[in-house]
Short mmCIF file of C-alpha atoms in Angstrom, two decimals:
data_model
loop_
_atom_site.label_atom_id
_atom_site.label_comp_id
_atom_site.label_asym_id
_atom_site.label_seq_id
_atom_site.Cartn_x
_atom_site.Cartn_y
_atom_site.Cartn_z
CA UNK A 81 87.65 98.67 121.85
CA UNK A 82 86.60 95.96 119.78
CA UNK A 83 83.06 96.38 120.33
CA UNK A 84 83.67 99.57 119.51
CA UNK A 85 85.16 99.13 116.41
CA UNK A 86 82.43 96.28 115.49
CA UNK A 87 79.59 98.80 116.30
CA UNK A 88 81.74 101.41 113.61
CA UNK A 89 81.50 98.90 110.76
CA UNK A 90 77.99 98.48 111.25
CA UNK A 91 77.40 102.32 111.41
CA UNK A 92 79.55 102.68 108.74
CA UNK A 93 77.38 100.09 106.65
CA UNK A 94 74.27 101.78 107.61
CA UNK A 95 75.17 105.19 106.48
CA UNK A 96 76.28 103.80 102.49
CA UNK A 97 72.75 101.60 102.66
CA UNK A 98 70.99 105.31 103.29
CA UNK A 99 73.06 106.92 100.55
CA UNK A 100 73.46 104.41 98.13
CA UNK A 101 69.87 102.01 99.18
CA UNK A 102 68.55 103.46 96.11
CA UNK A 103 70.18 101.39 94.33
CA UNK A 104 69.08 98.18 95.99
CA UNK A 105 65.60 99.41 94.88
CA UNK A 106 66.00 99.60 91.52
CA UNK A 107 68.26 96.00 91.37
CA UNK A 108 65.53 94.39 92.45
CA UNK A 109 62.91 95.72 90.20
CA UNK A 110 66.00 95.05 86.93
CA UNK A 111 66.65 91.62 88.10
CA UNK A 112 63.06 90.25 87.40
CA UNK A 113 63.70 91.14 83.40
CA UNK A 114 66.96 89.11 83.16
CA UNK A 115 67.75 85.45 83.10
CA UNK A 116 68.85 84.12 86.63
CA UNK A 117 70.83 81.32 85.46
CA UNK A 118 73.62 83.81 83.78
CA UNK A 119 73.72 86.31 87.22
CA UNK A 120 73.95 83.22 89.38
CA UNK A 121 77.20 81.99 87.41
CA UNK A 122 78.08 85.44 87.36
CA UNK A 123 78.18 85.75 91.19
CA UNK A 124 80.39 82.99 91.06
CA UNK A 125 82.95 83.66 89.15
CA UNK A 126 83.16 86.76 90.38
CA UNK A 127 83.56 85.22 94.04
CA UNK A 128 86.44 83.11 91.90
CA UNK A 129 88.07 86.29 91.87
CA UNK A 130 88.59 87.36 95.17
CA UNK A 131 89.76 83.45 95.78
CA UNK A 132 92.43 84.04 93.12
CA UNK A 133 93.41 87.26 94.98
CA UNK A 134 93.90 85.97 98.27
CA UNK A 135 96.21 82.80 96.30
CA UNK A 136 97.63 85.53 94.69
CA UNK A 137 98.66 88.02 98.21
CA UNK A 138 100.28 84.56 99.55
CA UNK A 139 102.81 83.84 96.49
CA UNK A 140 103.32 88.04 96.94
CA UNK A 141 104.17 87.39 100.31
CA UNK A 142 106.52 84.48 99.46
CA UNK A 143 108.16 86.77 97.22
CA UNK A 144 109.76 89.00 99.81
CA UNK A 145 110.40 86.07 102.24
CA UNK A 146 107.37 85.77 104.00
CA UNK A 147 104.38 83.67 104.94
CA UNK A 148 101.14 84.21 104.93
CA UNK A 149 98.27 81.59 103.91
CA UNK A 150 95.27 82.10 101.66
CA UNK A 151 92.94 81.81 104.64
CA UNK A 152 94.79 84.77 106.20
CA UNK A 153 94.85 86.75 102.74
CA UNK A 154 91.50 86.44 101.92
CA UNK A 155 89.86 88.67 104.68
CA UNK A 156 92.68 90.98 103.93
CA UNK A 157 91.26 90.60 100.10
CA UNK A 158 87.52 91.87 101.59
CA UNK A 159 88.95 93.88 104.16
CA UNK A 160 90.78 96.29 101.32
CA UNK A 161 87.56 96.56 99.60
CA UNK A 162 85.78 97.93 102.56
CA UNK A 163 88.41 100.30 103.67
CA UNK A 164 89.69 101.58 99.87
CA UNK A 165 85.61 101.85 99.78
CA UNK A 166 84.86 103.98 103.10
CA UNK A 167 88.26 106.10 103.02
CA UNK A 168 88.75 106.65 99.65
CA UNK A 169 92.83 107.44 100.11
CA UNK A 170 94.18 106.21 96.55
CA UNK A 171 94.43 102.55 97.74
CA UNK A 172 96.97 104.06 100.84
CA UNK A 173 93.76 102.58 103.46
CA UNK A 174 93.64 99.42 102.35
CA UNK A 175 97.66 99.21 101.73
CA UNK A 176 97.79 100.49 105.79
CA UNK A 177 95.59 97.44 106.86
CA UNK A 178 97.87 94.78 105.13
CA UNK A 179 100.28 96.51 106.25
CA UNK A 180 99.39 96.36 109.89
CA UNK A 181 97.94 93.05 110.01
CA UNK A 182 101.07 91.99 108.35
CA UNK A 183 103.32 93.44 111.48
CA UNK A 184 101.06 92.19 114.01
CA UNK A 185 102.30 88.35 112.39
CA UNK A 186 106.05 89.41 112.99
CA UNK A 187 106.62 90.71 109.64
CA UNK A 188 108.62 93.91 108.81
CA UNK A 189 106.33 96.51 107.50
CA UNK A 190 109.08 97.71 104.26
CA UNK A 191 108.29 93.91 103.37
CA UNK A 192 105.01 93.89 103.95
CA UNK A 193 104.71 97.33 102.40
CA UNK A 194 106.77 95.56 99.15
CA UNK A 195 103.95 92.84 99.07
CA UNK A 196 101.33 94.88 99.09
CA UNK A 197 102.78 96.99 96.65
CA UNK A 198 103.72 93.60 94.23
CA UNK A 199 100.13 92.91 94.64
CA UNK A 200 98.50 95.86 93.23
CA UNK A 201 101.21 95.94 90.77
CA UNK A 202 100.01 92.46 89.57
CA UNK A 203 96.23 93.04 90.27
CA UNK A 204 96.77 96.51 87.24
CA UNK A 205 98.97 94.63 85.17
CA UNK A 206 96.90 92.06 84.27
CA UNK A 207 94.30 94.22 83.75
CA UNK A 208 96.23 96.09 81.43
CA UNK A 209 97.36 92.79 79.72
CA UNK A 210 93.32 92.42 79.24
CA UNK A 211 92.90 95.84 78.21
CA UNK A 212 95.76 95.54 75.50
CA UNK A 213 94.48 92.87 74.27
CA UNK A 214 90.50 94.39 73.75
CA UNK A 215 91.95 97.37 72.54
CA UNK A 216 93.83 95.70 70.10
CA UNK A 217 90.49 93.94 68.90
CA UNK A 218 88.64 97.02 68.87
CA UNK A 219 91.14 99.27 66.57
CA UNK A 220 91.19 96.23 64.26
CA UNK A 221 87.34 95.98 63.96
CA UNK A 222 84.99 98.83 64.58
CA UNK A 223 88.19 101.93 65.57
CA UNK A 224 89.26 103.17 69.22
CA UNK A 225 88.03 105.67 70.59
CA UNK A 226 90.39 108.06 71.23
CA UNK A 227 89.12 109.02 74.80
CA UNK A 228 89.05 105.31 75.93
CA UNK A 229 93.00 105.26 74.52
CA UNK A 230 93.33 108.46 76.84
CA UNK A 231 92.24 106.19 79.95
CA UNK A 232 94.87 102.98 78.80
CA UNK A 233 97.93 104.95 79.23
CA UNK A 234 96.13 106.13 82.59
CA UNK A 235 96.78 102.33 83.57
CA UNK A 236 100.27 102.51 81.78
CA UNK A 237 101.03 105.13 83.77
CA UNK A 238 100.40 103.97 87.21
CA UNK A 239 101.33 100.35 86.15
CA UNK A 240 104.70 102.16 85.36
CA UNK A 241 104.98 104.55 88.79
CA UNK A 242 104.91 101.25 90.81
CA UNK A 243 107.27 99.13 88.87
CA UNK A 244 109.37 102.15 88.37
CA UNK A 245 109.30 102.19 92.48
CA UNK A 246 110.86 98.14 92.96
CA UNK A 247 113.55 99.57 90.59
CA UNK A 248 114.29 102.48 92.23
CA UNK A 249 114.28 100.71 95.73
CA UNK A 250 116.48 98.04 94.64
CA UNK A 251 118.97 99.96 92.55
CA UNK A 252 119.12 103.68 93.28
CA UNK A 253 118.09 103.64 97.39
CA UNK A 254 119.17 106.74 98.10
CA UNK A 255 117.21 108.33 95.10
CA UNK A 256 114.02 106.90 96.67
CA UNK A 257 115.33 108.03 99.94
CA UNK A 258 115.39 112.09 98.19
CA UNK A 259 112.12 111.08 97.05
CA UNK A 260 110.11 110.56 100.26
CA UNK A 261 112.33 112.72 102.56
CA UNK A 262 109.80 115.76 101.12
CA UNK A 263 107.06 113.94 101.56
CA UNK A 264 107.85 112.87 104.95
CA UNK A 265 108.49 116.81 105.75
CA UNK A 266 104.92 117.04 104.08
CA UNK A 267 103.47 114.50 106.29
CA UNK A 268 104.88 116.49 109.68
CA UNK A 269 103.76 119.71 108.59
CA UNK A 270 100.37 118.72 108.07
CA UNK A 271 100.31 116.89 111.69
CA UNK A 272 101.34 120.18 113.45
CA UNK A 273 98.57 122.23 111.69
CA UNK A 274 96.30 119.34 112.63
CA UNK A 275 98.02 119.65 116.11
CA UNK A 276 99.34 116.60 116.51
CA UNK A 277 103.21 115.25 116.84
CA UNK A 278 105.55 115.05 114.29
CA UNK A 279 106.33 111.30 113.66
CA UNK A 280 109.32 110.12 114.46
CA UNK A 281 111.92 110.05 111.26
CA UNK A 282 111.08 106.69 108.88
CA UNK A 283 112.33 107.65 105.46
CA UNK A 284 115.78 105.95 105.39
CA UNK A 285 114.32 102.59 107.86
CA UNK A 286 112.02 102.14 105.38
CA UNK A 287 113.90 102.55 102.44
CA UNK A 288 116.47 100.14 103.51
CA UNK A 289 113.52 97.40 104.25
CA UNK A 290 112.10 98.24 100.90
CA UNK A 291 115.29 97.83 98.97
CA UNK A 292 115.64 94.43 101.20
CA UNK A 293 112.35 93.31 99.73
CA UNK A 294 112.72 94.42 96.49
CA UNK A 295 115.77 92.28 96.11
CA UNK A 296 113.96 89.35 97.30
CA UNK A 297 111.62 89.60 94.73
CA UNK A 298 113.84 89.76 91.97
CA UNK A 299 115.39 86.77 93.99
CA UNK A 300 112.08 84.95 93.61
CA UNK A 301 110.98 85.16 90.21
CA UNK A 302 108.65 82.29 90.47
CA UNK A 303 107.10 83.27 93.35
CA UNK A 304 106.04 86.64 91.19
CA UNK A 305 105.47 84.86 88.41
CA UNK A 306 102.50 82.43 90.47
CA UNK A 307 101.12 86.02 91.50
CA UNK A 308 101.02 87.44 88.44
CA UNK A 309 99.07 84.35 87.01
CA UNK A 310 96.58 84.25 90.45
CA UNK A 311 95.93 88.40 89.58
CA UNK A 312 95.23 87.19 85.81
CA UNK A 313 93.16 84.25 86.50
CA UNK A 314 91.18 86.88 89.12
CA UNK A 315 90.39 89.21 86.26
CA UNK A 316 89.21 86.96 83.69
CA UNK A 317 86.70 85.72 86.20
CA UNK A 318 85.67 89.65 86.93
CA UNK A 319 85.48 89.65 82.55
CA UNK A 320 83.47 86.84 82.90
CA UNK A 321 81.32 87.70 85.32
CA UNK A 322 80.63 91.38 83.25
CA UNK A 323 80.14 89.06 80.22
CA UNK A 324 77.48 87.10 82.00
CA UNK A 325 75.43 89.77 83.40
CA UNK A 326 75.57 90.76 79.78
CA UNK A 327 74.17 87.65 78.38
CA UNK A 328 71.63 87.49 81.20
CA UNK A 329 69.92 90.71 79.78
CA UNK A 330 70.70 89.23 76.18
CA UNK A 331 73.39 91.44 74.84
CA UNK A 332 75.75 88.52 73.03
CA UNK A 333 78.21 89.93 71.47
CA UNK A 334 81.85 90.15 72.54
CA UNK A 335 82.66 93.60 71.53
CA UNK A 336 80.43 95.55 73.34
CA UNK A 337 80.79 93.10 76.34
CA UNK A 338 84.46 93.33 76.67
CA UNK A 339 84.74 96.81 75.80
CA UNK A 340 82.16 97.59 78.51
CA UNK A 341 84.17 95.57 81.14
CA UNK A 342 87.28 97.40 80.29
CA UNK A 343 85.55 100.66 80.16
CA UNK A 344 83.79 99.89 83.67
CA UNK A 345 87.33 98.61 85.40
CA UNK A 346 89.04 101.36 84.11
CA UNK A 347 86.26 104.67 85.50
CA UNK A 348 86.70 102.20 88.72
CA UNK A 349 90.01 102.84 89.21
CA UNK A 350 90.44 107.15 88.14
CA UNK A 351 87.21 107.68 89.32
CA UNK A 352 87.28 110.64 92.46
CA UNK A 353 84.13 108.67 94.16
CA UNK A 354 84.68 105.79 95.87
CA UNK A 355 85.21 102.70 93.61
CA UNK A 356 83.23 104.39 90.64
CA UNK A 357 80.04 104.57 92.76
CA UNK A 358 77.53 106.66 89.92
CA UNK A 359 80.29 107.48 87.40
CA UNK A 360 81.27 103.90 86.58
CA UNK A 361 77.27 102.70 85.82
CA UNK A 362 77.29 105.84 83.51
CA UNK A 363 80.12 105.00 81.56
CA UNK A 364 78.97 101.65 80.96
CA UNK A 365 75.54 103.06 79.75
CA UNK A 366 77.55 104.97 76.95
CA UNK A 367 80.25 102.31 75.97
CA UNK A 368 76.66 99.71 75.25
CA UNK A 369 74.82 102.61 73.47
CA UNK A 370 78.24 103.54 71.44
CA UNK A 371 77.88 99.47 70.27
CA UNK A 372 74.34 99.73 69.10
CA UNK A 373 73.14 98.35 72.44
CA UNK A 374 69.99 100.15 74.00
CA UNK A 375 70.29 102.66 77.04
CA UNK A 376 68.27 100.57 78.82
CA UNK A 377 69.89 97.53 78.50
CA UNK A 378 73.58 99.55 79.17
CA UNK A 379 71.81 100.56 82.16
CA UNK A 380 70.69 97.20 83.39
CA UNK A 381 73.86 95.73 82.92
CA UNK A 382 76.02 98.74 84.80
CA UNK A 383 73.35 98.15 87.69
CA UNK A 384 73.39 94.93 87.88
CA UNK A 385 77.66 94.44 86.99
CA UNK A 386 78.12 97.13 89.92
CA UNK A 387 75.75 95.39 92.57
CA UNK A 388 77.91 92.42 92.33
CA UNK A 389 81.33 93.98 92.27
CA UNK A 390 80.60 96.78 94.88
CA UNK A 391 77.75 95.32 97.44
CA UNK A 392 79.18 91.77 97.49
CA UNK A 393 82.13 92.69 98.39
CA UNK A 394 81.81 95.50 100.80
CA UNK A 395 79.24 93.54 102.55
CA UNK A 396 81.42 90.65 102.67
CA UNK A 397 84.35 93.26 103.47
CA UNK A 398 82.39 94.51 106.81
CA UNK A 399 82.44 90.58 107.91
CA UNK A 400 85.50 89.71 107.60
CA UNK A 401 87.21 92.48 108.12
CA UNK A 402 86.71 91.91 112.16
CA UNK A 403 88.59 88.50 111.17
CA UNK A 404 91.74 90.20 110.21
CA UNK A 405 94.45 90.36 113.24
CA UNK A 406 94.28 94.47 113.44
CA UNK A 407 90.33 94.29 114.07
CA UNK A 408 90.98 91.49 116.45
CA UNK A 409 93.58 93.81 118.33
CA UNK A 410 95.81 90.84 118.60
CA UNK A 411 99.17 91.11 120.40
CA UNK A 412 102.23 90.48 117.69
CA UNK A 413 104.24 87.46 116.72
CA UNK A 414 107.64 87.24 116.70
CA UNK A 415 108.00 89.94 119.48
CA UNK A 416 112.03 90.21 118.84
CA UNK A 417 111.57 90.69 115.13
CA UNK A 418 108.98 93.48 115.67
CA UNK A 419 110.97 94.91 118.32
CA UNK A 420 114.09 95.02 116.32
CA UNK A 421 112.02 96.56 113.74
CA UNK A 422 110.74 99.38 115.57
CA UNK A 423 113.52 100.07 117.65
CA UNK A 424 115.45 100.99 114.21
CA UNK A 425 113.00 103.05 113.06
CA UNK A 426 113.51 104.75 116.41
CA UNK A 427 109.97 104.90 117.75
CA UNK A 428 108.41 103.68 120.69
CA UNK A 429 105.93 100.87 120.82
CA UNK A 430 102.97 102.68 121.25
CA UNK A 431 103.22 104.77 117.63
CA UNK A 432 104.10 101.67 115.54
CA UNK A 433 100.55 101.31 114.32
CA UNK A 434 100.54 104.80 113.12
CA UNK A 435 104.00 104.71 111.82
CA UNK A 436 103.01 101.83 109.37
CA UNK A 437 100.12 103.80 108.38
CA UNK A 438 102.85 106.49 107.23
CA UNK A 439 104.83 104.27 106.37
CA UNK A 440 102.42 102.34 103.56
CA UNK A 441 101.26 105.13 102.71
CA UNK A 442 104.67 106.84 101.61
CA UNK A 443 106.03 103.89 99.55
CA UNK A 444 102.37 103.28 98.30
CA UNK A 445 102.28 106.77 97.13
CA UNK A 446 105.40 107.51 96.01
CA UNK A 447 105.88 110.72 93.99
CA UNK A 448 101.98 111.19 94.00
CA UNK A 449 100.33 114.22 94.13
CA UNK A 450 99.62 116.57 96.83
CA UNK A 451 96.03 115.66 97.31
CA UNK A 452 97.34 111.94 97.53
CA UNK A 453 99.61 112.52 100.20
CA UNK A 454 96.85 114.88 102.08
CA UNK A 455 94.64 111.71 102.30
CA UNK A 456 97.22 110.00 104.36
CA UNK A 457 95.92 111.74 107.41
CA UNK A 458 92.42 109.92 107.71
CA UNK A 459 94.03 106.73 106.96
CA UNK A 460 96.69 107.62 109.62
CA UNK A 461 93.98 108.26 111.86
CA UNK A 462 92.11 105.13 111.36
CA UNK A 463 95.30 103.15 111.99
CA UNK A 464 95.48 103.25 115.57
CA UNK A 465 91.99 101.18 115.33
CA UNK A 466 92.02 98.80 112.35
CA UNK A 467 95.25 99.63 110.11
#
């Protein structure tokens, strides 16, 4: 099975080098007109970032009473990448492989669902704190625009669903609990037209291990805190590294830099394609021009900028992925905690893989849309394999 799985990935890789090779092309032919020194530090400190995001998973996992060590974390960091990039599911893919990886170490999957759910909580907030901040500088200097405002309270928005989640776990359970019992109803009708069984019910188990979590967070504010801090240091490295690839093509200064980061982070994360592929390097094209900046050197940068953050990493991502304990198919830890867990949730041994999937997948989503909720099936799917 492993093979089988390792011989996936590498299809898998094959098939986005086909589709999005192109792009390789034309990198190396726009790399010969910048300065190297720049993209090299830029590769750098953009491979700071993921470090700080695997520090940053640990102290999340601390926070709900858990371990789990950077060197564990950080394939998880690459891992995400790959899967968010491959089965574009609004995050719920990559949330389903922490999760499971997480439960084959012995830990619960509401708590491992909480600290996945901290994480990307941190990860948008201190983008947003960023954001704030260059939008701030902007409407003092040279005016927002109002469209770019439209995409901030985008971020607000989801920044707010997820917080607005730990609340509602921790002090109103049973009003989470009326929240996902229609989306678990959702879920089952969708796996008998796809002619498979209803899962088992999971809506009040996992509600009552979320609510669990959430109050160890709030019991560990320091813990959260050192998360927050890891998720801010990791985006100013990803603002550095957009600034650098900037200065390599010799675009200086700091407006249209920082508004093109922003602008380039945020069509990342609404975009429909997967991580921004196409749309972001457009956008980024217009926010340079918008600054006085030629096209061409907006569309050297976006190139460039989107090589590191999107080949790097998946590449990386299809490596280490087969490092994480789901690809490795290892048997669980801490057997009787497992057990205990699964027995409560009332399902049998062989569906607990899927029912995290679910499981992630509800608390990740929330009161998402439709469409949201629909893409729980491939990740479910996928689960049985890698999470």
């Amino acid at each position: 099975m492993r093979n089988l799985l390792v011989g996936l990935v590498i299809a898998i890789v094959v098939a986005v080098f086909l589709l999005r090779g192109d792009q390789l092309i034309e990198l190396a032919e726009t790399v010969q007109h910048a300065s190297m020194i720049p993209l090299l530090a830029a590769v750098c400190t953009q491979l700071g970032k993921y470090f700080s995001q695997s520090y940053a998973y640990t102290y999340c996992f601390k926070a709900v009473g858990e371990h789990m060590p950077p060197r564990a974390t950080l394939p998880l960091v690459f891992g995400t990448f790959f899967m968010n990039t491959i089965a574009p599911s609004l995050n719920l893919a990559g949330t389903t492989l922490v999760v499971d990886d997480a439960r084959r170490r012995g830990i619960e999957p509401g708590k491992a669902t909480s600290a996945a759910l901290l994480m990307q909580l941190t990860i948008d907030s201190a983008f947003m704190c960023i954001m704030i901040i260059a939008f701030a500088v902007l409407a003092v200097t040279v005016g927002l625009d109002p469209g770019w405002f439209a995409l901030g309270l985008i971020v607000l928005f989801v920044v707010s669903c997820m917080a607005g989640l730990l609340v509602l776990g921790r002090m109103r359970p049973q009003a989470l609990v009326r929240v996902l019992t229609p989306i678990e109803s959702l879920i089952n009708r969708l796996f008998v037209k796809l002619k498979k069984k209803p899962m088992n019910p999971w809506v009040e188990h996992t509600v009552a291990s979320f609510s669990d979590a959430a109050g160890m967070i709030v019991a560990n504010p320091k813990e959260t805190a050192r998360a927050f801090g890891q998720s801010i240091i990791a985006s100013c490295c990803e603002l550095a590294c957009f600034c650098l690839v900037g200065i390599g093509f010799g675009v200086t200064s700091a407006q249209p830099l920082v508004c093109g980061y922003v602008v380039a982070t945020l069509f990342a994360m609404v975009s429909i394609t997967p991580q921004g592929v196409g749309v972001v390097e457009a956008a980024v094209t217009v926010a340079f021009t918008a600054f006085g900046s030629t096209a061409a050197a907006g569309v050297a940068i976006g190139l460039v900028y989107r090589s590191i953050v999107f080949w790097m990493p998946f590449l990386i991502g299809a490596v280490l992925i087969q490092r994480t304990k789901t690809f490795k198919g290892e048997k669980l830890t801490r057997v009787e905690v497992a057990a205990e867990a699964g027995a409560a949730a009332g399902l049998s041994a062989g569906g607990g893989v899927a029912a995290d999937a679910v499981v992630a997948g509800a608390v990740a989503a929330g009161a998402s849309t439709a469409a949201g909720e629909v893409a729980l099936a491939p990740a479910e799917a996928g689960s049985g394999e890698r999470g």
